[in-house]
Tab-separated table of C-alpha atoms (C1' of nucleotides) in Angstrom:
chain	number	residue	atom	x	y	z
A	379	MET	CA	-7.792	-12.340	-2.431
A	380	LEU	CA	-7.702	-9.797	-1.272
A	381	LEU	CA	-5.927	-6.629	-3.323
A	382	GLN	CA	-5.740	-9.006	-6.423
A	383	THR	CA	-6.008	-6.715	-9.004
A	384	ASP	CA	-7.514	-9.308	-11.515
A	385	TYR	CA	-4.863	-9.997	-14.260
A	386	ASP	CA	-5.636	-13.183	-15.477
A	387	HIS	CA	-5.625	-12.404	-19.053
A	388	GLU	CA	-7.240	-16.264	-20.041
A	389	ASN	CA	-5.020	-17.862	-17.023
A	390	ARG	CA	-3.159	-20.732	-18.996
A	391	GLN	CA	-6.186	-23.203	-19.885
A	392	MET	CA	-7.854	-23.499	-16.979
A	393	CYS	CA	-4.984	-25.297	-14.794
A	394	PRO	CA	-5.364	-23.174	-11.220
A	395	GLY	CA	-3.517	-26.191	-10.293
A	396	PRO	CA	0.304	-25.977	-8.405
A	397	ALA	CA	0.083	-22.563	-6.335
A	398	GLU	CA	1.230	-20.492	-8.744
A	399	ARG	CA	-0.767	-20.212	-11.787
A	400	SER	CA	0.929	-17.751	-14.472
A	401	ARG	CA	4.293	-16.702	-14.788
A	402	ALA	CA	2.990	-13.449	-13.507
A	403	ASP	CA	1.861	-14.719	-9.881
A	404	ALA	CA	4.757	-16.215	-9.430
A	405	ARG	CA	6.897	-12.851	-10.172
A	406	ARG	CA	4.537	-11.367	-7.750
A	407	ALA	CA	5.196	-13.729	-4.708
A	408	GLN	CA	8.575	-13.684	-5.600
A	409	ILE	CA	8.597	-9.677	-5.272
A	410	LEU	CA	6.591	-10.100	-2.414
A	411	ALA	CA	8.924	-12.512	-0.907
A	412	ALA	CA	11.303	-10.430	-1.580
A	413	ALA	CA	10.307	-7.647	0.311
A	414	VAL	CA	8.990	-9.395	3.364
A	415	ASP	CA	12.555	-9.969	3.743
A	416	CYS	CA	13.908	-5.980	3.291
A	417	PHE	CA	10.683	-4.995	5.245
A	418	ARG	CA	12.041	-6.825	7.931
A	419	GLN	CA	15.650	-5.618	8.389
A	420	HIS	CA	15.043	-2.065	6.817
A	421	GLY	CA	11.459	-1.078	7.803
A	422	PHE	CA	8.544	-0.135	5.498
A	423	HIS	CA	10.264	3.420	4.508
A	424	GLY	CA	14.271	2.308	5.609
A	425	ALA	CA	13.348	-0.032	2.515
A	426	SER	CA	14.226	0.712	-1.517
A	427	ILE	CA	12.686	-0.549	-4.171
A	428	ALA	CA	16.122	-1.236	-5.418
A	429	GLN	CA	17.146	-3.263	-2.418
A	430	ILE	CA	13.866	-5.407	-2.707
A	431	SER	CA	14.437	-5.693	-6.410
A	432	LYS	CA	18.518	-6.620	-5.630
A	433	ALA	CA	16.719	-9.697	-2.941
A	434	ALA	CA	13.891	-10.415	-5.853
A	435	GLY	CA	16.666	-10.342	-8.246
A	436	MET	CA	15.232	-8.343	-11.032
A	437	SER	CA	15.272	-4.982	-12.117
A	438	PRO	CA	14.248	-2.428	-10.088
A	439	GLY	CA	12.008	-0.960	-13.559
A	440	HIS	CA	10.521	-4.556	-13.522
A	441	ILE	CA	9.133	-4.196	-9.692
A	442	TYR	CA	6.250	-1.701	-11.632
A	443	HIS	CA	4.864	-4.136	-14.454
A	444	TYR	CA	3.870	-6.173	-10.934
A	445	PHE	CA	2.914	-3.109	-8.239
A	446	GLU	CA	1.488	0.009	-8.830
A	447	ASN	CA	3.940	1.841	-6.152
A	448	LYS	CA	5.754	0.732	-3.161
A	449	GLU	CA	2.673	1.153	-0.767
A	450	ALA	CA	0.992	-1.469	-3.264
A	451	ILE	CA	3.327	-4.014	-2.299
A	452	ILE	CA	3.074	-3.048	1.955
A	453	SER	CA	-1.100	-3.365	1.014
A	454	ALA	CA	-0.148	-6.631	0.045
A	455	ILE	CA	1.890	-8.026	2.371
A	456	VAL	CA	-0.223	-6.816	5.116
A	457	ALA	CA	-3.210	-8.470	3.090
A	458	GLY	CA	-1.581	-11.608	2.587
A	459	ASP	CA	-1.168	-11.782	6.263
A	460	LEU	CA	-4.297	-11.090	7.605
A	461	GLU	CA	-5.038	-13.204	5.327
A	462	ARG	CA	-3.375	-16.601	7.126
A	463	PHE	CA	-4.925	-15.286	9.995
A	464	LEU	CA	-8.084	-15.640	9.168
A	465	ILE	CA	-7.136	-19.153	8.026
A	466	LEU	CA	-6.410	-20.013	11.360
A	467	THR	CA	-9.375	-18.644	13.139
A	468	SER	CA	-11.508	-20.445	11.115
A	469	GLU	CA	-9.110	-23.727	11.889
A	470	ILE	CA	-9.934	-22.913	15.771
A	471	ARG	CA	-13.172	-22.254	15.510
A	472	SER	CA	-14.327	-26.328	13.747
A	473	ALA	CA	-12.739	-28.297	16.441
A	474	CYS	CA	-14.885	-29.837	17.813
A	475	ASN	CA	-14.100	-29.519	21.767
A	476	VAL	CA	-13.094	-25.515	21.229
A	477	ARG	CA	-12.293	-24.344	24.372
A	478	GLU	CA	-9.744	-27.480	25.112
A	479	ALA	CA	-8.735	-26.362	20.987
A	480	MET	CA	-7.926	-23.241	21.551
A	481	LEU	CA	-6.181	-23.415	25.534
A	482	ASP	CA	-3.452	-26.803	23.023
A	483	ARG	CA	-2.651	-24.212	20.888
A	484	VAL	CA	-1.570	-21.133	23.362
A	485	ALA	CA	1.784	-23.029	23.075
A	486	GLU	CA	1.747	-23.052	19.197
A	487	GLY	CA	0.878	-19.154	19.309
A	488	ILE	CA	3.030	-17.775	21.822
A	489	ASP	CA	5.826	-19.946	20.104
A	490	GLN	CA	4.643	-17.832	16.665
A	491	CYS	CA	4.156	-14.436	18.733
A	492	LEU	CA	7.546	-14.750	20.121
A	493	ASP	CA	9.171	-14.936	16.549
A	494	HIS	CA	11.826	-12.611	16.080
A	495	GLN	CA	11.431	-11.601	12.991
A	496	THR	CA	7.441	-12.557	12.679
A	497	ALA	CA	7.107	-9.915	15.607
A	498	GLY	CA	8.988	-7.133	14.064
A	499	LEU	CA	6.738	-6.837	11.215
A	500	LYS	CA	3.793	-7.268	12.835
A	501	LEU	CA	4.903	-4.453	14.782
A	502	GLU	CA	6.003	-2.931	11.342
A	503	ILE	CA	3.156	-3.051	10.129
A	504	VAL	CA	0.906	-1.524	12.900
A	505	ALA	CA	3.241	1.282	13.342
A	506	GLU	CA	2.382	1.973	9.825
A	507	ALA	CA	-0.831	1.739	10.740
A	508	SER	CA	-1.007	3.790	12.886
A	509	ARG	CA	-0.748	7.007	10.034
A	510	ASN	CA	-1.077	5.758	6.832
A	511	PRO	CA	-5.268	5.866	6.696
A	512	HIS	CA	-4.632	3.061	3.946
A	513	VAL	CA	-3.273	0.733	5.529
A	514	ALA	CA	-5.036	1.342	8.930
A	515	GLU	CA	-8.516	-0.296	6.366
A	516	ILE	CA	-6.840	-2.574	5.859
A	517	VAL	CA	-5.405	-3.925	8.749
A	518	ARG	CA	-8.816	-2.354	10.777
A	519	SER	CA	-11.279	-4.730	8.502
A	520	ALA	CA	-9.553	-7.802	8.728
A	521	ASP	CA	-9.528	-7.542	12.855
A	522	LYS	CA	-13.075	-6.592	12.507
A	523	VAL	CA	-13.727	-10.229	10.703
A	524	CYS	CA	-11.259	-11.919	13.089
A	525	ARG	CA	-12.536	-10.266	16.178
A	526	GLU	CA	-16.344	-11.390	14.914
A	527	SER	CA	-14.808	-14.840	14.293
A	528	LEU	CA	-13.270	-15.279	17.900
A	529	MET	CA	-16.537	-13.948	19.666
A	530	LEU	CA	-18.594	-16.291	17.949
A	531	THR	CA	-16.169	-19.175	19.591
A	532	MET	CA	-16.054	-16.916	22.400
A	533	ARG	CA	-20.280	-17.656	22.782
A	534	ASP	CA	-20.246	-21.116	21.882
A	535	MET	CA	-17.502	-21.863	24.231
A	536	ARG	CA	-18.890	-20.106	27.415
A	537	ARG	CA	-22.198	-21.405	26.581
A	538	ALA	CA	-21.304	-24.753	26.250
A	539	ALA	CA	-20.104	-24.168	30.540
A	540	GLY	CA	-23.439	-22.615	31.206
A	541	HIS	CA	-22.289	-18.802	30.746
A	542	GLU	CA	-24.422	-16.359	28.603
A	543	ASP	CA	-23.101	-13.516	27.942
A	544	ASP	CA	-23.589	-9.741	26.205
A	545	ASP	CA	-22.035	-8.859	23.109
A	546	ALA	CA	-20.040	-6.246	24.666
A	547	THR	CA	-18.729	-8.730	27.383
A	548	LEU	CA	-17.608	-11.185	24.991
A	549	ALA	CA	-16.286	-8.158	22.973
A	550	ALA	CA	-13.866	-7.101	25.815
A	551	MET	CA	-12.867	-11.413	26.263
A	552	VAL	CA	-11.937	-10.935	22.361
A	553	GLU	CA	-9.690	-8.237	23.401
A	554	VAL	CA	-8.249	-8.832	26.205
A	555	PHE	CA	-7.513	-12.582	24.918
A	556	VAL	CA	-5.588	-11.229	21.765
A	557	SER	CA	-4.152	-8.171	23.752
A	558	MET	CA	-2.266	-10.787	25.588
A	559	PHE	CA	-0.723	-12.252	22.210
A	560	GLU	CA	0.264	-8.972	20.790
A	561	GLY	CA	1.822	-7.962	23.827
A	562	LEU	CA	3.828	-10.906	23.545
A	563	GLN	CA	5.036	-9.657	19.997
A	564	ILE	CA	6.085	-6.978	21.927
A	565	ARG	CA	7.436	-8.483	24.738
A	566	THR	CA	10.297	-10.577	22.741
A	567	ILE	CA	11.870	-7.272	21.485
A	568	ARG	CA	12.190	-5.500	24.358
A	569	ASN	CA	13.144	-8.138	26.615
A	570	PRO	CA	14.596	-11.348	23.561
A	571	GLY	CA	15.800	-13.584	26.203
A	572	ILE	CA	11.932	-14.440	27.604
A	573	ASP	CA	11.826	-17.883	28.739
A	574	ARG	CA	8.960	-19.586	26.722
A	575	SER	CA	8.251	-22.678	28.892
A	576	VAL	CA	7.707	-20.813	32.346
A	577	VAL	CA	5.553	-18.435	30.720
A	578	ILE	CA	3.317	-20.909	28.607
A	579	PRO	CA	1.803	-22.219	32.004
A	580	LEU	CA	1.277	-18.702	33.179
A	581	PHE	CA	-0.246	-17.457	29.604
A	582	GLN	CA	-3.083	-20.844	30.192
A	583	HIS	CA	-3.480	-19.913	33.733
A	584	SER	CA	-4.379	-16.764	33.081
A	585	LEU	CA	-6.169	-17.404	30.085
A	586	ARG	CA	-8.436	-20.216	31.980
A	587	ALA	CA	-9.387	-17.469	34.074
A	588	LEU	CA	-10.756	-14.822	31.518
A	589	LEU	CA	-12.706	-18.015	30.034
A	590	ASP	CA	-14.120	-19.339	32.975
A	591	GLN	CA	-14.931	-16.354	34.531
A	592	THR	CA	-17.977	-15.256	36.297
A	593	PRO	CA	-19.843	-12.534	35.899
B	1391	MET	CA	19.937	13.595	32.326
B	1392	LEU	CA	21.161	10.526	30.030
B	1393	LEU	CA	22.109	11.660	26.716
B	1394	GLN	CA	23.163	15.181	28.014
B	1395	THR	CA	26.467	16.659	26.758
B	1396	ASP	CA	28.385	18.826	28.920
B	1397	TYR	CA	27.570	21.538	27.731
B	1398	ASP	CA	27.652	24.252	30.655
B	1399	HIS	CA	30.169	26.600	29.606
B	1400	GLU	CA	29.536	28.255	33.398
B	1401	ASN	CA	26.331	27.879	33.457
B	1402	ARG	CA	24.764	31.377	34.478
B	1403	GLN	CA	25.446	32.227	38.064
B	1404	MET	CA	24.523	29.278	39.782
B	1405	CYS	CA	20.538	29.242	38.745
B	1406	PRO	CA	19.623	25.589	37.847
B	1407	GLY	CA	16.307	26.531	38.898
B	1408	PRO	CA	13.021	26.477	36.420
B	1409	ALA	CA	13.022	23.106	34.530
B	1410	GLU	CA	14.737	24.585	31.551
B	1411	ARG	CA	18.168	25.726	33.041
B	1412	SER	CA	20.330	27.082	29.657
B	1413	ARG	CA	19.249	28.620	26.520
B	1414	ALA	CA	20.524	25.294	24.793
B	1415	ASP	CA	18.512	23.419	27.290
B	1416	ALA	CA	15.391	25.065	25.958
B	1417	ARG	CA	16.003	25.022	22.268
B	1418	ARG	CA	17.003	21.028	22.823
B	1419	ALA	CA	13.482	20.612	24.262
B	1420	GLN	CA	12.190	22.006	21.724
B	1421	ILE	CA	13.506	20.806	18.626
B	1422	LEU	CA	12.216	16.895	20.568
B	1423	ALA	CA	8.955	17.970	21.376
B	1424	ALA	CA	8.862	19.244	17.841
B	1425	ALA	CA	10.502	16.373	16.804
B	1426	VAL	CA	7.650	14.032	18.824
B	1427	ASP	CA	5.019	14.868	16.558
B	1428	CYS	CA	5.832	14.895	13.549
B	1429	PHE	CA	7.356	11.023	14.069
B	1430	ARG	CA	3.906	10.281	15.337
B	1431	GLN	CA	2.565	11.559	12.071
B	1432	HIS	CA	5.281	10.177	9.999
B	1433	GLY	CA	7.141	7.812	11.561
B	1434	PHE	CA	11.060	7.714	12.431
B	1435	HIS	CA	12.088	7.565	9.048
B	1436	GLY	CA	9.114	9.415	7.060
B	1437	ALA	CA	10.127	12.574	9.070
B	1438	SER	CA	12.589	14.736	6.924
B	1439	ILE	CA	14.351	17.266	9.600
B	1440	ALA	CA	12.907	20.120	7.168
B	1441	GLN	CA	9.733	19.066	8.655
B	1442	ILE	CA	11.343	18.754	12.112
B	1443	SER	CA	13.060	22.483	12.047
B	1444	LYS	CA	9.490	23.868	10.678
B	1445	ALA	CA	7.664	22.515	13.379
B	1446	ALA	CA	10.420	23.542	15.440
B	1447	GLY	CA	10.433	27.020	14.090
B	1448	MET	CA	14.409	27.157	13.339
B	1449	SER	CA	16.546	26.385	10.353
B	1450	PRO	CA	17.400	22.424	9.440
B	1451	GLY	CA	20.919	23.444	10.314
B	1452	HIS	CA	20.519	24.950	13.413
B	1453	ILE	CA	18.992	21.482	14.653
B	1454	TYR	CA	21.764	20.002	14.456
B	1455	HIS	CA	24.236	22.143	17.005
B	1456	TYR	CA	21.891	20.311	19.511
B	1457	PHE	CA	21.788	17.032	18.103
B	1458	GLU	CA	24.996	15.154	16.034
B	1459	ASN	CA	22.319	13.246	13.973
B	1460	LYS	CA	18.843	12.169	13.224
B	1461	GLU	CA	19.442	8.724	15.054
B	1462	ALA	CA	20.876	11.302	18.275
B	1463	ILE	CA	17.460	12.850	18.301
B	1464	ILE	CA	15.232	9.001	18.008
B	1465	SER	CA	17.912	7.865	20.813
B	1466	ALA	CA	16.419	11.099	23.172
B	1467	ILE	CA	13.226	10.248	22.635
B	1468	VAL	CA	13.515	7.250	23.109
B	1469	ALA	CA	15.648	7.723	26.571
B	1470	GLY	CA	13.084	10.287	27.804
B	1471	ASP	CA	10.144	7.627	27.059
B	1472	LEU	CA	11.906	5.256	29.369
B	1473	GLU	CA	12.644	7.178	32.005
B	1474	ARG	CA	9.259	8.625	32.689
B	1475	PHE	CA	8.127	4.341	32.470
B	1476	LEU	CA	11.110	4.130	35.397
B	1477	ILE	CA	9.563	7.007	37.276
B	1478	LEU	CA	5.895	5.471	37.282
B	1479	THR	CA	7.539	2.058	38.297
B	1480	SER	CA	9.153	3.358	41.466
B	1481	GLU	CA	5.748	5.330	42.304
B	1482	ILE	CA	3.897	1.823	42.455
B	1483	ARG	CA	6.661	-0.065	44.326
B	1484	SER	CA	6.829	2.897	46.808
B	1485	ALA	CA	3.092	2.033	47.570
B	1486	CYS	CA	1.927	0.915	50.540
B	1487	ASN	CA	0.116	-1.755	49.489
B	1488	VAL	CA	1.918	-2.431	47.017
B	1489	ARG	CA	-0.526	-5.326	45.275
B	1490	GLU	CA	-4.047	-2.816	45.526
B	1491	ALA	CA	-1.867	0.337	44.906
B	1492	MET	CA	-1.309	-2.169	41.388
B	1493	LEU	CA	-4.966	-3.239	40.431
B	1494	ASP	CA	-5.984	0.230	41.316
B	1495	ARG	CA	-3.664	2.068	38.562
B	1496	VAL	CA	-5.055	-0.920	36.121
B	1497	ALA	CA	-7.583	1.960	34.726
B	1498	GLU	CA	-5.368	4.555	34.497
B	1499	GLY	CA	-2.324	2.349	32.350
B	1500	ILE	CA	-4.943	0.858	30.893
B	1501	ASP	CA	-6.474	4.555	29.279
B	1502	GLN	CA	-2.306	5.314	29.076
B	1503	CYS	CA	-1.922	2.462	26.522
B	1504	LEU	CA	-5.703	3.308	24.906
B	1505	ASP	CA	-4.041	6.381	24.153
B	1506	HIS	CA	-3.656	6.675	20.257
B	1507	GLN	CA	-1.003	8.714	19.608
B	1508	THR	CA	0.991	7.854	22.806
B	1509	ALA	CA	0.228	3.678	21.499
B	1510	GLY	CA	1.686	5.168	17.847
B	1511	LEU	CA	4.566	6.409	18.799
B	1512	LYS	CA	5.935	3.320	21.392
B	1513	LEU	CA	5.042	1.042	18.531
B	1514	GLU	CA	7.210	3.317	16.342
B	1515	ILE	CA	10.118	2.573	19.098
B	1516	VAL	CA	10.013	-0.629	19.212
B	1517	ALA	CA	9.541	-1.344	15.505
B	1518	GLU	CA	12.775	0.583	15.001
B	1519	ALA	CA	14.561	-1.333	18.056
B	1520	SER	CA	13.691	-4.412	16.202
B	1521	ARG	CA	16.130	-3.190	13.754
B	1522	ASN	CA	17.942	-0.344	14.787
B	1523	PRO	CA	20.323	-1.948	17.463
B	1524	HIS	CA	21.164	1.216	18.845
B	1525	VAL	CA	17.545	2.202	19.177
B	1526	ALA	CA	17.648	-1.837	20.769
B	1527	GLU	CA	20.103	-1.655	23.558
B	1528	ILE	CA	18.444	1.892	25.110
B	1529	VAL	CA	15.183	0.002	24.521
B	1530	ARG	CA	16.466	-3.353	26.090
B	1531	SER	CA	18.634	-2.215	29.119
B	1532	ALA	CA	15.819	0.106	30.225
B	1533	ASP	CA	13.357	-2.420	29.563
B	1534	LYS	CA	15.059	-4.736	32.121
B	1535	VAL	CA	15.597	-2.275	35.085
B	1536	CYS	CA	11.649	-1.783	33.951
B	1537	ARG	CA	11.178	-5.643	35.102
B	1538	GLU	CA	13.647	-6.044	37.530
B	1539	SER	CA	11.813	-3.404	39.821
B	1540	LEU	CA	8.284	-5.174	38.976
B	1541	MET	CA	9.968	-8.655	40.044
B	1542	LEU	CA	10.462	-7.221	43.433
B	1543	THR	CA	7.787	-6.012	43.797
B	1544	MET	CA	5.902	-8.604	43.019
B	1545	ARG	CA	7.734	-10.695	45.093
B	1546	ASP	CA	6.917	-8.338	47.988
B	1547	MET	CA	3.975	-8.643	46.949
B	1548	ARG	CA	2.996	-13.032	46.758
B	1549	ARG	CA	5.339	-12.997	50.067
B	1550	ALA	CA	2.918	-11.234	51.559
B	1551	ALA	CA	0.308	-13.396	51.155
B	1552	GLY	CA	2.049	-16.285	51.846
B	1553	HIS	CA	3.991	-17.336	48.433
B	1554	GLU	CA	7.068	-18.026	47.838
B	1555	ASP	CA	8.048	-18.028	44.050
B	1556	ASP	CA	11.867	-18.655	42.359
B	1557	ASP	CA	12.975	-16.234	40.083
B	1558	ALA	CA	11.806	-17.916	36.482
B	1559	THR	CA	8.675	-17.937	38.312
B	1560	LEU	CA	8.084	-14.445	39.202
B	1561	ALA	CA	9.857	-13.780	36.006
B	1562	ALA	CA	7.127	-14.920	33.872
B	1563	MET	CA	4.562	-13.403	35.741
B	1564	VAL	CA	6.141	-9.937	35.245
B	1565	GLU	CA	6.461	-11.001	31.112
B	1566	VAL	CA	2.277	-11.790	30.796
B	1567	PHE	CA	1.782	-8.576	33.266
B	1568	VAL	CA	3.114	-6.016	30.793
B	1569	SER	CA	2.095	-7.896	28.000
B	1570	MET	CA	-1.176	-7.745	28.880
B	1571	PHE	CA	-0.710	-3.799	28.923
B	1572	GLU	CA	1.340	-3.518	26.342
B	1573	GLY	CA	-0.856	-5.229	24.100
B	1574	LEU	CA	-3.514	-2.997	24.499
B	1575	GLN	CA	-1.298	-0.221	22.409
B	1576	ILE	CA	-1.511	-2.566	19.965
B	1577	ARG	CA	-5.689	-3.191	20.079
B	1578	THR	CA	-6.033	0.280	20.295
B	1579	ILE	CA	-4.791	1.435	16.558
B	1580	ARG	CA	-6.169	-1.919	15.102
B	1581	ASN	CA	-9.147	-1.630	16.647
B	1582	PRO	CA	-10.050	2.167	17.661
B	1583	GLY	CA	-13.484	1.349	18.950
B	1584	ILE	CA	-12.476	-0.433	22.271
B	1585	ASP	CA	-14.619	0.036	25.008
B	1586	ARG	CA	-12.427	0.384	27.835
B	1587	SER	CA	-15.317	0.967	30.210
B	1588	VAL	CA	-16.279	-3.317	29.525
B	1589	VAL	CA	-11.987	-4.201	29.213
B	1590	ILE	CA	-11.009	-2.723	32.716
B	1591	PRO	CA	-12.860	-4.990	35.042
B	1592	LEU	CA	-11.957	-8.168	32.370
B	1593	PHE	CA	-8.252	-6.846	33.036
B	1594	GLN	CA	-8.396	-7.118	36.554
B	1595	HIS	CA	-9.978	-9.988	37.047
B	1596	SER	CA	-7.290	-11.403	34.663
B	1597	LEU	CA	-4.867	-9.944	36.725
B	1598	ARG	CA	-5.918	-10.806	39.799
B	1599	ALA	CA	-5.861	-13.970	38.695
B	1600	LEU	CA	-1.845	-13.988	37.701
B	1601	LEU	CA	-1.253	-12.378	40.835
B	1602	ASP	CA	-3.008	-14.803	43.163
B	1603	GLN	CA	-1.945	-18.182	41.629
B	1604	THR	CA	-1.347	-20.803	43.161
B	1605	PRO	CA	1.592	-22.896	41.648
C	456	DC	C1'	28.345	55.776	29.265
C	457	DA	C1'	29.662	54.436	24.805
C	458	DT	C1'	32.417	51.283	21.890
C	459	DT	C1'	34.806	47.422	20.489
C	460	DC	C1'	35.056	42.332	20.535
C	461	DT	C1'	33.559	38.412	20.409
C	462	DA	C1'	30.999	33.663	20.765
C	463	DG	C1'	27.791	31.255	20.776
C	464	DA	C1'	23.070	31.612	17.567
C	465	DT	C1'	21.285	31.464	13.735
C	466	DC	C1'	19.851	31.164	8.723
C	467	DG	C1'	19.654	29.518	4.415
C	468	DA	C1'	22.171	27.705	0.875
C	469	DA	C1'	23.970	24.036	-1.374
C	470	DC	C1'	26.117	19.025	-1.646
C	471	DG	C1'	26.291	15.093	-2.622
C	472	DC	C1'	23.612	10.762	-2.832
C	473	DT	C1'	19.635	7.935	-2.567
C	474	DC	C1'	15.352	7.572	-3.585
C	475	DA	C1'	10.771	5.951	-6.246
C	476	DT	C1'	9.717	6.360	-10.305
C	477	DT	C1'	9.019	6.309	-15.767
C	478	DC	C1'	10.695	5.727	-20.076
C	479	DT	C1'	12.990	3.429	-24.120
C	480	DA	C1'	15.164	-0.449	-25.798
C	481	DT	C1'	15.982	-5.148	-25.529
C	482	DG	C1'	14.854	-10.019	-25.432
C	483	DT	C1'	11.862	-13.855	-25.238
C	484	DT	C1'	8.071	-16.675	-26.675
C	485	DA	C1'	4.374	-18.944	-28.729
D	205	DT	C1'	4.793	-11.241	-35.350
D	206	DA	C1'	2.702	-9.103	-31.256
D	207	DA	C1'	2.712	-9.364	-27.731
D	208	DC	C1'	4.382	-9.797	-22.917
D	209	DA	C1'	9.127	-9.567	-20.158
D	210	DT	C1'	12.945	-7.559	-18.960
D	211	DA	C1'	16.617	-4.644	-18.331
D	212	DG	C1'	18.489	-0.716	-16.833
D	213	DA	C1'	19.283	4.285	-17.634
D	214	DA	C1'	17.520	8.514	-17.468
D	215	DT	C1'	14.459	11.623	-14.243
D	216	DG	C1'	13.673	15.225	-10.728
D	217	DA	C1'	12.688	15.556	-6.595
D	218	DG	C1'	13.893	15.191	-1.793
D	219	DC	C1'	16.719	13.391	1.357
D	220	DG	C1'	20.368	14.108	5.906
D	221	DT	C1'	24.342	17.272	6.583
D	222	DT	C1'	27.471	20.632	5.892
D	223	DC	C1'	29.362	25.602	5.326
D	224	DG	C1'	30.421	30.021	5.348
D	225	DA	C1'	27.672	34.629	6.474
D	226	DT	C1'	25.147	37.169	9.251
D	227	DC	C1'	22.617	38.507	14.147
D	228	DT	C1'	23.396	39.141	18.710
D	229	DA	C1'	24.064	39.825	23.243
D	230	DG	C1'	26.572	40.396	26.953
D	231	DA	C1'	32.312	40.972	28.378
D	232	DA	C1'	36.134	43.982	27.848
D	233	DT	C1'	38.123	48.525	27.616
D	234	DG	C1'	38.143	52.914	26.750
DNA sequence: CATTCTAGATCGAACGCTCATTCTATGTTA
DNA sequence: TAACATAGAATGAGCGTTCGATCTAGAATG
């Protein structure tokens, strides 16, 4: 939803149907998929429009019908990435036993962080955010939403266990919680031989200690 | 020591003295400092030789007297970065009470990870390693040394507390341990408003749980 | 001590290339 | 026919890198 220039031009007689409503949206998705591929392989600045256009099966010039410039493609990818993350957190939040749902899904989260391709692009995005103010703003505002969602989740979880924490403590819990996962993205680059099956139980142990801590 | 082409040409009557022995080494350091600055601001591929040469106060061509090409500059920075990390871990290892030394230095480590400038460059390096095989090799071989050093440290620490762990468990402990710190580097970009004074005690709590765990 | 020599230090213009972006012409579709 | 889709060449800027010319400081020479 973010960053989608309203471009609907009457929208094909009311059928928002099958994920790709208009030809324009299909082309847009096609470009984004190709760009993700290229950015993974060469980085934001290493990948050229020529490469992306070749991967997307169209001419370089044609890309500019759908995106204002290269940075707009980057922004769209970042926005899509974070939209997906928001969906994940809202899924966790809607589970009946949130604490167990969280711990159960740790393995899934770890596997996602350990995926080399995914991790590479995520790191590329953060590195870009550390110097590109426009990307930084997208990343930070979405991160804020994610943190707030996680804070609410944790407050419920802690209340159910009889703890009442102030906001600062909850925020810190969220930071440490997220740190561990995001750190794994770096780990998988620096040590591709990491053994997931041994890391998972340790991870769960540490998370339990974090979530159950008494101040 | 790494990446220093033997370039001594008789070395000024035997005085390896004050950190910068020859003029060439001084220039080299000057270029590296300027490059670090530029890379932080624009990334490895966003920063140009022209920019770096201006920041270093010399002509573009002159840089090529000291570095074969741009990637050699990147490699030198990565190598220097990791050399410093190795010094840090060896310092921790040589403390008398290693466990307490480690927990004491958590705050220091956190502050370092939370430094926006440092974190930005570290992330740039990892992102580059995720696609540049040459950088990846430097990063991974140094990471291996660091992990081995940390494993030995942890084994001693755990033995002193009466635990005997196998290598896989120790390796996993190291991974989770390092994950938490490296994750902070991402956190400080995604949420610059992070409150260190609340995060530190939580961090220490979680680390204690990790280091003292009974299998 | 003055002069010449020389080799490294340094410069900055020039090269060839690739980039992001633009523009015009043509194809397609309804 | 009208509006949009698409191609691909053109543009100009900027890139990493090379190269020949100049500068400089100390060694060699007288």
